[in-house]
Coordinates of C-alpha atoms (C1' of nucleotides) in Angstrom, one line a residue:
Chain A
M273 CA 0.7 -26.3 -78.5
L274 CA 0.4 -23.3 -80.7
H275 CA -1.5 -24.5 -83.7
S276 CA -4.8 -25.7 -84.9
V277 CA -4.1 -28.8 -87.0
I278 CA -3.8 -32.0 -85.2
E279 CA -0.4 -33.2 -84.3
T280 CA -0.9 -36.8 -84.6
E281 CA 2.4 -37.7 -83.0
N282 CA 1.4 -40.6 -80.8
L283 CA -2.1 -40.7 -82.0
S284 CA -1.4 -42.4 -85.3
A285 CA -4.0 -40.7 -87.4
S286 CA -3.1 -42.9 -90.3
S287 CA -4.5 -45.8 -88.5
F288 CA -7.8 -44.4 -89.8
A289 CA -6.4 -44.8 -93.3
M290 CA -5.4 -48.3 -92.4
A291 CA -8.8 -49.1 -90.9
S292 CA -10.5 -47.9 -94.0
G293 CA -9.0 -50.7 -96.0
G294 CA -6.1 -48.9 -97.6
E295 CA -8.4 -46.8 -99.8
S296 CA -6.4 -43.6 -99.1
N297 CA -3.9 -42.6 -101.7
I298 CA -1.0 -40.1 -101.9
R299 CA -1.0 -36.8 -103.7
T300 CA 2.0 -34.7 -104.5
L301 CA 1.9 -31.0 -104.4
Q302 CA 4.3 -28.5 -105.9
A303 CA 5.3 -25.5 -103.9
H304 CA 2.5 -23.0 -103.9
E305 CA 0.0 -25.5 -105.3
A306 CA -3.4 -25.4 -103.7
L307 CA -4.7 -28.4 -101.9
F308 CA -8.3 -27.1 -101.5
Y309 CA -10.2 -23.8 -101.3
E310 CA -12.8 -22.5 -98.9
G311 CA -16.2 -23.8 -99.9
D312 CA -14.9 -27.1 -101.4
D313 CA -16.7 -30.2 -100.3
T314 CA -15.0 -31.9 -97.4
A315 CA -15.0 -35.2 -99.1
N316 CA -11.5 -35.9 -98.0
L317 CA -9.2 -35.0 -95.2
Y318 CA -5.4 -35.0 -95.5
E319 CA -2.4 -36.2 -93.6
V320 CA 0.8 -34.5 -94.4
I321 CA 3.5 -37.0 -95.2
E322 CA 6.3 -34.7 -96.3
G323 CA 6.8 -30.9 -96.7
V324 CA 4.9 -28.0 -95.2
V325 CA 1.4 -27.0 -95.9
R326 CA -0.3 -23.7 -95.1
V327 CA -3.9 -23.3 -93.9
Y328 CA -5.4 -19.9 -94.0
K329 CA -8.6 -17.8 -94.3
I330 CA -9.1 -14.5 -96.1
F331 CA -11.8 -12.2 -94.8
A332 CA -14.0 -9.8 -96.8
D333 CA -12.0 -6.8 -95.5
G334 CA -8.8 -8.3 -96.9
R335 CA -7.5 -9.4 -93.5
R336 CA -5.9 -12.8 -93.6
Q337 CA -5.5 -15.3 -90.8
V338 CA -3.0 -18.1 -91.2
I339 CA -4.6 -20.9 -89.1
S340 CA -1.8 -23.4 -89.2
F341 CA 1.4 -24.6 -90.8
A342 CA 0.9 -28.4 -91.1
Y343 CA 4.1 -30.6 -90.9
P344 CA 4.5 -34.3 -91.5
G345 CA 2.1 -36.2 -89.2
D346 CA -0.4 -33.4 -89.1
L347 CA -4.0 -33.9 -90.1
I348 CA -5.8 -31.2 -92.1
G349 CA -9.5 -30.8 -92.4
F350 CA -10.6 -32.9 -89.5
G351 CA -13.9 -31.8 -88.0
Q352 CA -15.1 -29.6 -90.8
A353 CA -18.7 -29.6 -91.7
E354 CA -20.0 -29.9 -95.3
T355 CA -17.5 -27.5 -96.9
F356 CA -14.1 -26.3 -95.8
R357 CA -13.9 -23.0 -94.0
F358 CA -10.5 -22.1 -95.3
D359 CA -7.9 -22.3 -98.1
C360 CA -5.0 -24.6 -98.1
D361 CA -1.8 -24.7 -100.2
A362 CA 1.7 -26.1 -100.1
L363 CA 4.7 -23.9 -99.0
T364 CA 7.2 -26.5 -100.2
R365 CA 6.9 -29.5 -102.4
A366 CA 4.8 -31.8 -100.3
R367 CA 3.1 -35.2 -100.2
V368 CA -0.2 -35.7 -98.5
R369 CA -2.2 -38.8 -97.8
V370 CA -5.8 -38.4 -99.0
I371 CA -8.3 -39.9 -96.6
P372 CA -11.9 -40.1 -97.8
Q373 CA -14.3 -38.9 -95.1
N374 CA -16.7 -41.7 -95.6
S375 CA -14.1 -44.3 -95.2
L376 CA -13.3 -42.7 -91.8
L377 CA -16.9 -42.8 -90.8
R378 CA -17.2 -46.4 -91.9
A379 CA -14.0 -47.2 -90.0
V380 CA -15.5 -45.8 -86.8
R381 CA -18.7 -47.7 -87.3
E382 CA -16.9 -51.0 -87.8
R383 CA -14.3 -50.6 -85.1
P384 CA -15.9 -48.7 -82.2
E385 CA -12.7 -48.5 -80.3
L386 CA -11.6 -45.9 -82.9
G387 CA -14.2 -43.7 -81.3
E388 CA -11.8 -43.2 -78.4
K389 CA -9.1 -42.3 -80.8
I390 CA -11.3 -39.7 -82.3
L391 CA -12.0 -38.4 -78.8
A392 CA -8.3 -38.2 -78.2
I393 CA -7.7 -36.4 -81.5
A394 CA -10.5 -34.0 -80.8
A395 CA -9.1 -33.4 -77.4
N396 CA -5.6 -32.8 -78.8
Q397 CA -7.0 -30.3 -81.3
V398 CA -9.0 -28.4 -78.8
N399 CA -6.1 -28.2 -76.5
S400 CA -3.9 -26.8 -79.3
M401 CA -6.5 -24.2 -80.1
Q402 CA -6.8 -23.2 -76.5
D403 CA -3.1 -22.7 -76.2
L404 CA -3.1 -20.7 -79.4
S405 CA -5.7 -18.3 -78.2
I406 CA -4.0 -17.9 -74.9
M407 CA -0.9 -17.0 -76.8
L408 CA -2.6 -14.5 -79.0
C409 CA -4.4 -13.1 -76.0
R410 CA -1.7 -12.8 -73.5
K411 CA 1.7 -12.7 -75.1
S412 CA 3.8 -9.8 -76.4
A413 CA 5.2 -9.8 -79.9
I414 CA 8.6 -11.1 -78.9
E415 CA 7.0 -13.8 -76.7
R416 CA 4.9 -14.9 -79.6
L417 CA 7.9 -15.1 -82.0
A418 CA 9.8 -17.1 -79.4
S419 CA 6.9 -19.5 -79.0
F420 CA 6.7 -19.8 -82.8
L421 CA 10.4 -20.6 -83.2
I422 CA 10.3 -23.2 -80.4
Y423 CA 7.3 -24.8 -82.1
L424 CA 9.2 -24.9 -85.4
V425 CA 12.2 -26.6 -83.8
R426 CA 10.0 -29.2 -82.2
R427 CA 8.3 -29.9 -85.5
S428 CA 11.4 -30.0 -87.8
P429 CA 13.2 -33.3 -87.3
E430 CA 16.3 -32.1 -89.1
S431 CA 16.6 -29.1 -86.8
M432 CA 16.6 -31.0 -83.5
A433 CA 20.3 -31.8 -83.9
S434 CA 21.7 -28.8 -85.8
S435 CA 19.7 -26.3 -83.8
Q436 CA 19.0 -24.7 -87.2
V437 CA 15.4 -24.4 -88.4
S438 CA 14.3 -23.5 -91.9
L439 CA 11.5 -21.1 -92.4
P440 CA 9.5 -22.2 -95.4
M441 CA 7.0 -19.4 -94.8
T442 CA 7.4 -15.7 -95.5
R443 CA 7.4 -13.0 -92.8
A444 CA 3.9 -12.2 -93.9
D445 CA 2.8 -15.7 -93.2
I446 CA 4.4 -15.6 -89.8
A447 CA 2.7 -12.2 -89.1
D448 CA -0.7 -13.4 -90.1
Y449 CA -0.3 -16.5 -88.0
L450 CA 0.8 -14.6 -84.9
G451 CA -1.6 -11.7 -85.3
L452 CA 1.2 -9.2 -85.9
T453 CA 2.5 -7.1 -88.9
I454 CA 5.5 -8.1 -91.0
E455 CA 7.4 -5.1 -89.6
T456 CA 6.9 -6.2 -86.1
V457 CA 7.9 -9.7 -86.9
S458 CA 11.0 -8.4 -88.6
R459 CA 11.9 -6.0 -85.8
N460 CA 11.6 -8.8 -83.2
F461 CA 13.7 -11.2 -85.3
T462 CA 16.3 -8.4 -85.1
K463 CA 15.8 -8.0 -81.4
L464 CA 16.3 -11.7 -80.8
R465 CA 19.4 -11.6 -82.9
T466 CA 20.8 -8.6 -81.0
M467 CA 20.1 -10.4 -77.7
G468 CA 22.3 -13.2 -79.0
I469 CA 19.4 -15.7 -78.8
I470 CA 19.2 -16.5 -82.5
A471 CA 21.2 -16.0 -85.6
L472 CA 19.5 -15.4 -88.9
V473 CA 20.8 -17.6 -91.7
G474 CA 19.9 -15.8 -94.8
T475 CA 16.2 -15.0 -94.8
G476 CA 14.8 -18.5 -94.8
A477 CA 16.4 -20.1 -91.8
V478 CA 17.3 -19.4 -88.1
Q479 CA 19.9 -20.8 -85.8
V480 CA 19.0 -21.1 -82.2
R481 CA 22.0 -20.0 -80.1
D482 CA 20.4 -19.9 -76.7
M483 CA 17.5 -22.3 -76.3
N484 CA 17.1 -21.6 -72.6
R485 CA 16.5 -17.9 -73.0
L486 CA 14.3 -18.6 -76.0
R487 CA 12.2 -20.9 -73.9
Q488 CA 12.1 -18.4 -71.0
L489 CA 10.7 -15.8 -73.4
S490 CA 8.1 -18.1 -74.8
E491 CA 7.0 -19.4 -71.5
C492 CA 3.6 -18.5 -70.3
E493 CA 4.1 -21.0 -67.6
D494 CA 1.3 -23.1 -66.1
S495 CA 0.1 -22.2 -62.7
I496 CA 1.6 -23.8 -59.6
H497 CA -1.5 -25.5 -58.3
Chain B
M53 CA -18.4 -18.4 -82.4
L54 CA -16.5 -16.8 -79.6
H55 CA -15.9 -19.4 -77.0
S56 CA -14.4 -22.7 -76.2
V57 CA -17.0 -24.7 -74.5
I58 CA -19.3 -26.7 -76.7
E59 CA -22.5 -25.2 -77.6
T60 CA -24.6 -28.2 -77.8
E61 CA -27.6 -26.4 -79.2
N62 CA -28.6 -28.8 -82.0
L63 CA -26.1 -31.4 -81.1
S64 CA -27.9 -32.7 -78.1
A65 CA -25.0 -33.5 -75.9
S66 CA -27.2 -35.0 -73.3
S67 CA -27.9 -37.8 -75.6
F68 CA -24.6 -39.1 -74.3
A69 CA -26.1 -39.0 -70.8
M70 CA -29.1 -40.8 -72.1
A71 CA -27.0 -43.3 -74.0
S72 CA -25.1 -44.1 -70.9
G73 CA -28.1 -45.5 -69.2
G74 CA -29.2 -42.5 -67.1
E75 CA -26.2 -42.9 -64.8
S76 CA -25.5 -39.2 -64.8
N77 CA -26.8 -37.1 -61.9
I78 CA -27.3 -33.5 -61.2
R79 CA -25.2 -31.3 -59.0
T80 CA -26.2 -27.9 -57.6
L81 CA -23.6 -25.2 -57.1
Q82 CA -23.8 -22.0 -55.1
A83 CA -22.5 -18.8 -56.6
H84 CA -18.7 -18.9 -56.4
E85 CA -18.6 -22.5 -55.6
A86 CA -15.9 -24.5 -57.5
L87 CA -16.8 -27.3 -59.8
F88 CA -13.3 -28.6 -60.2
Y89 CA -9.7 -27.4 -60.1
E90 CA -6.8 -27.7 -62.5
G91 CA -5.1 -31.1 -62.0
D92 CA -8.3 -32.9 -60.9
D93 CA -9.0 -36.2 -62.5
T94 CA -11.3 -35.9 -65.5
A95 CA -13.5 -38.6 -64.2
N96 CA -16.6 -36.6 -65.2
L97 CA -17.6 -34.0 -67.6
Y98 CA -20.5 -31.6 -67.1
E99 CA -23.4 -30.2 -68.9
V100 CA -24.7 -26.9 -67.6
I101 CA -28.5 -27.1 -66.9
E102 CA -29.0 -23.8 -65.3
G103 CA -26.9 -20.8 -64.3
V104 CA -23.6 -19.6 -65.6
V105 CA -20.3 -21.3 -65.0
R106 CA -16.8 -19.8 -65.5
V107 CA -13.8 -21.8 -66.9
Y108 CA -10.4 -20.2 -66.5
K109 CA -6.7 -20.8 -66.1
I110 CA -4.1 -19.0 -63.9
F111 CA -0.5 -18.8 -65.0
A112 CA 2.6 -18.8 -62.9
D113 CA 3.2 -15.1 -63.6
G114 CA -0.3 -14.3 -62.3
R115 CA -1.9 -13.8 -65.7
R116 CA -5.3 -15.2 -65.9
Q117 CA -7.2 -16.4 -69.0
V118 CA -10.9 -16.9 -68.8
I119 CA -11.5 -19.7 -71.3
S120 CA -15.3 -19.7 -71.4
F121 CA -18.5 -18.7 -69.8
A122 CA -20.7 -21.8 -69.9
Y123 CA -24.4 -21.3 -70.3
P124 CA -27.2 -23.9 -70.2
G125 CA -26.6 -26.5 -72.9
D126 CA -22.8 -26.1 -72.8
L127 CA -20.6 -29.0 -72.1
I128 CA -17.5 -28.5 -69.9
G129 CA -14.5 -30.7 -69.8
F130 CA -14.9 -32.5 -73.1
G131 CA -11.7 -33.5 -74.7
Q132 CA -9.5 -33.2 -71.6
A133 CA -6.7 -35.8 -71.0
E134 CA -6.1 -37.4 -67.6
T135 CA -6.5 -34.3 -65.6
F136 CA -8.2 -30.9 -66.1
R137 CA -6.1 -28.1 -67.5
F138 CA -8.1 -25.4 -65.9
D139 CA -10.2 -24.3 -62.9
C140 CA -14.0 -24.0 -63.0
D141 CA -16.5 -22.4 -60.7
A142 CA -20.0 -21.0 -60.8
L143 CA -20.8 -17.3 -61.3
T144 CA -24.4 -17.7 -60.2
R145 CA -26.3 -20.5 -58.5
A146 CA -26.1 -23.3 -61.1
R147 CA -27.1 -26.8 -61.8
V148 CA -24.9 -29.1 -63.8
R149 CA -25.4 -32.7 -65.1
V150 CA -22.5 -34.9 -64.1
I151 CA -21.6 -37.2 -67.0
P152 CA -19.1 -40.0 -66.1
Q153 CA -16.4 -40.2 -68.7
N154 CA -16.4 -44.0 -68.8
S155 CA -20.1 -44.0 -69.4
L156 CA -19.5 -41.8 -72.4
L157 CA -16.8 -44.1 -73.7
R158 CA -19.0 -47.1 -73.2
A159 CA -21.8 -45.3 -75.0
V160 CA -19.6 -44.8 -78.0
R161 CA -18.5 -48.4 -77.9
E162 CA -22.1 -49.7 -77.8
R163 CA -23.6 -47.2 -80.3
P164 CA -20.9 -46.5 -82.9
E165 CA -23.2 -43.9 -84.6
L166 CA -22.4 -41.7 -81.6
G167 CA -18.9 -41.5 -83.0
E168 CA -20.3 -39.2 -85.7
K169 CA -21.9 -37.1 -83.1
I170 CA -18.6 -36.8 -81.3
L171 CA -17.0 -35.8 -84.6
A172 CA -19.7 -33.1 -84.9
I173 CA -19.1 -31.9 -81.4
A174 CA -15.4 -31.8 -81.8
A175 CA -15.9 -29.9 -85.1
N176 CA -18.1 -27.4 -83.4
Q177 CA -15.7 -26.9 -80.6
V178 CA -12.7 -26.5 -83.0
N179 CA -14.6 -24.0 -85.1
S180 CA -15.6 -22.0 -82.0
M181 CA -12.0 -21.9 -80.9
Q182 CA -10.8 -20.8 -84.4
D183 CA -13.3 -18.0 -84.4
L184 CA -12.2 -17.0 -80.9
S185 CA -8.5 -16.8 -81.9
I186 CA -9.4 -14.9 -85.0
M187 CA -11.2 -12.4 -82.8
L188 CA -8.4 -12.1 -80.3
C189 CA -5.9 -11.7 -83.2
R190 CA -7.7 -9.3 -85.4
K191 CA -10.3 -7.3 -83.5
S192 CA -10.0 -4.0 -81.7
A193 CA -11.2 -3.6 -78.1
I194 CA -14.6 -2.2 -79.1
E195 CA -15.1 -4.9 -81.7
R196 CA -14.3 -7.6 -79.1
L197 CA -16.7 -6.1 -76.6
A198 CA -19.4 -5.8 -79.3
S199 CA -18.9 -9.5 -80.2
F200 CA -19.0 -10.5 -76.6
L201 CA -22.3 -8.7 -76.0
I202 CA -23.9 -10.2 -79.1
Y203 CA -22.7 -13.6 -77.9
L204 CA -24.4 -13.0 -74.5
V205 CA -27.6 -11.9 -76.1
R206 CA -27.7 -15.1 -78.2
R207 CA -27.0 -17.3 -75.2
S208 CA -29.4 -15.6 -72.7
P209 CA -32.9 -16.8 -73.5
E210 CA -34.5 -14.2 -71.3
S211 CA -32.7 -11.4 -73.1
M212 CA -33.9 -12.3 -76.6
A213 CA -37.2 -10.5 -76.1
S214 CA -36.3 -7.7 -73.7
S215 CA -33.0 -6.8 -75.4
Q216 CA -31.6 -6.6 -71.9
V217 CA -28.7 -8.9 -71.0
S218 CA -27.5 -9.6 -67.5
L219 CA -23.7 -9.7 -66.9
P220 CA -23.2 -12.3 -64.2
M221 CA -19.4 -11.8 -64.6
T222 CA -17.2 -8.9 -63.4
R223 CA -15.3 -6.5 -65.6
A224 CA -12.2 -8.4 -64.7
D225 CA -13.7 -11.6 -66.0
I226 CA -14.7 -9.9 -69.3
A227 CA -11.2 -8.4 -69.6
D228 CA -9.5 -11.8 -69.0
Y229 CA -11.8 -13.4 -71.5
L230 CA -11.3 -10.8 -74.2
G231 CA -7.6 -10.3 -73.6
L232 CA -8.0 -6.7 -72.4
T233 CA -7.7 -4.8 -69.1
I234 CA -10.6 -3.9 -66.9
E235 CA -10.0 -0.2 -67.7
T236 CA -10.2 -0.8 -71.4
V237 CA -13.4 -2.8 -71.0
S238 CA -14.9 -0.1 -68.9
R239 CA -13.9 2.7 -71.3
N240 CA -15.4 0.8 -74.2
F241 CA -18.6 0.2 -72.4
T242 CA -18.8 3.9 -71.9
K243 CA -18.0 4.4 -75.6
L244 CA -20.8 2.1 -76.7
R245 CA -23.1 4.0 -74.3
T246 CA -22.0 7.4 -75.6
M247 CA -22.6 6.1 -79.2
G248 CA -26.2 5.3 -78.1
I249 CA -25.7 1.6 -78.9
I250 CA -26.2 0.3 -75.4
A251 CA -27.4 1.5 -72.0
L252 CA -25.8 0.3 -68.8
V253 CA -28.4 -1.0 -66.3
G254 CA -26.6 -0.7 -63.0
T255 CA -23.3 -2.5 -63.3
G256 CA -24.6 -6.0 -63.9
A257 CA -26.8 -5.6 -67.0
V258 CA -26.8 -4.0 -70.4
Q259 CA -29.6 -3.0 -72.6
V260 CA -29.0 -3.2 -76.3
R261 CA -30.5 -0.1 -78.0
D262 CA -29.2 -0.5 -81.5
M263 CA -28.5 -4.2 -82.4
N264 CA -27.7 -3.4 -86.0
R265 CA -24.8 -1.1 -85.2
L266 CA -23.6 -3.5 -82.5
R267 CA -23.6 -6.2 -85.1
Q268 CA -21.7 -4.0 -87.6
L269 CA -19.0 -3.4 -85.0
S270 CA -18.6 -7.0 -84.2
E271 CA -18.5 -8.3 -87.7
C272 CA -15.3 -9.7 -89.0
E273 CA -17.0 -10.9 -92.1
D274 CA -16.2 -14.0 -94.0
S275 CA -14.5 -13.8 -97.3
I276 CA -16.5 -13.6 -100.6
H277 CA -15.1 -16.7 -102.2
Chain C
dC23 C1' -25.1 3.4 -42.7
dG24 C1' -20.3 2.3 -43.3
dT25 C1' -16.9 -0.3 -45.2
dA26 C1' -15.0 -3.2 -48.8
dT27 C1' -15.2 -4.2 -53.4
dA28 C1' -15.9 -3.1 -58.2
dA29 C1' -16.2 0.3 -61.8
dT30 C1' -15.1 4.5 -64.0
dT31 C1' -12.2 8.2 -65.4
dG32 C1' -7.8 10.7 -66.2
dA33 C1' -2.9 11.4 -67.4
dG34 C1' 1.2 9.5 -69.1
dA35 C1' 4.0 5.4 -70.7
dT36 C1' 4.5 1.5 -73.8
dT37 C1' 3.6 -1.3 -77.5
dA38 C1' 2.5 -2.3 -81.9
dG39 C1' 0.8 -0.4 -86.3
dT40 C1' 1.4 2.7 -90.4
dC41 C1' 3.8 4.8 -94.0
dA42 C1' 8.0 5.4 -96.4
dA43 C1' 12.8 4.4 -97.7
dT44 C1' 16.4 1.2 -98.3
dA45 C1' 18.6 -3.3 -98.5
dA46 C1' 18.7 -8.2 -99.5
dC47 C1' 17.2 -11.9 -101.8
dT48 C1' 15.2 -14.8 -106.1
dG49 C1' 14.9 -16.1 -110.4
dT50 C1' 15.4 -15.0 -115.4
dG51 C1' 17.6 -13.9 -119.6
dG52 C1' 21.6 -12.1 -121.8
Chain D
dC294 C1' 28.1 -16.2 -114.6
dC295 C1' 26.4 -11.7 -114.1
dA296 C1' 23.0 -8.0 -114.4
dC297 C1' 18.4 -6.7 -113.8
dA298 C1' 13.7 -6.7 -112.2
dG299 C1' 10.5 -8.1 -109.0
dT300 C1' 9.7 -9.5 -104.7
dT301 C1' 10.6 -9.9 -99.8
dA302 C1' 12.9 -8.2 -95.6
dT303 C1' 14.8 -4.6 -92.8
dT304 C1' 15.0 -0.2 -90.7
dG305 C1' 13.4 4.5 -89.4
dA306 C1' 10.1 8.1 -88.1
dC307 C1' 5.7 8.9 -86.6
dT308 C1' 0.9 7.6 -85.1
dA309 C1' -2.6 5.2 -82.7
dA310 C1' -4.2 1.9 -79.5
dT311 C1' -3.9 -0.2 -75.3
dC312 C1' -1.8 -0.6 -70.7
dT313 C1' -0.3 1.2 -66.3
dC314 C1' -0.8 3.8 -62.3
dA315 C1' -3.6 6.8 -59.6
dA316 C1' -7.7 9.1 -58.1
dT317 C1' -12.6 9.1 -57.8
dT318 C1' -17.2 7.3 -57.9
dA319 C1' -20.6 3.8 -57.6
dT320 C1' -22.3 -0.5 -55.8
dA321 C1' -23.0 -4.4 -52.7
dC322 C1' -23.4 -6.3 -48.3
dG323 C1' -22.9 -6.8 -43.5

DNA sequence: CGTATAATTGAGATTAGTCAATAACTGTGG
DNA sequence: CCACAGTTATTGACTAATCTCAATTATACG
């Protein structure tokens, strides 16, 4: 849920890389280094191996929308047309697998059963986006922030045990992802802290002290059909 | 833009139906008749042939999210897992083509070049969803309503000429689609009317009197990269 | 025609945004 | 290792937008 890159998790996106005959290679990015810009040819797509990568779009009026934070296992650039529709750079030092588009197409051609995998990946991506828009549509600021934190915990392996999550992105990044302002993000971090649900560890990390209440806040539960 | 079903337009979704050996058949729905419910098996997907179909989801707390209004050419249920994640019913009398999932999978298997088409459809869908969430994130009530009306004009063939669009959905449907309340929708219809941009024709139709200004309102222009 | 439903309008409450000031971090050079 | 400068985050006071609740009007349908 809650983001627009593909969480490959059980889908094993890199099987495409495998299928394509090992043509893909690895690229290392320094923090803040760009991976691609809007308008660049979609010759490659990328799978994050390590680190956190930011995908965003800047509009003519200066508004910015952060589309996703891509964690290891996430695929970036899937389903783009001729050129990318957004910018992409690294938040931390990162390593990404570069997967040539044409090798992917060839892979599908040669191994039709991959078509189903593509269907599954597409499905996954579409579901993520639906969840994201439902969140943006229906949730209050604090509910959005709670959802975001839960998503981060789920994506950060190191945090599963310690209940501490690092925030490699700035408040502005979070705000532009959740459709809020930095002030509102900050105020609601404070509110969560005051409620005893989280503790702020410096400015770049959060410790979850009451996962249940955090989950309650985030939940926009499914219907009871 | 602006919605989450697939606009097949140039993608010719029904080529899947063709590819599957003409196994798909047509179903007719009366207004308000359900097509499927959340939790139903995703044995089939559907292509709208005629009429308007509503896709929505109801949450435990009573909040409702209208996910899309599907017009002729739109595909419903693409990219769902085992069971549907939402409800679906007809707003008007409608005809839909029933496309068995397994025939689609078989089609992909037999004609790998359809894999690319699926990629294109998925890309299209993902792009639509991204635009939708940007809209929900960044646009004001009147901008959302303007975008919605432009979308309706574009989708309703009969309206292209007359500049009059019918609204087969209620204000509540529009509100739950745009992430607003019915009062806000109503107030902003009035505002658009007062500004001379539209005229309300009864309660179920709108005449666009100044397309340029409507477009200006809706625009959340792309960046200048 | 009359009743039920849907839409509009109004007044007040709530939420998030804006602008401004302060505080906390980060990284650099002394 | 510390001080400083630049950036980022927090907090406060105020404003603007949307929501809520309530009343009224319009529409649809038996």
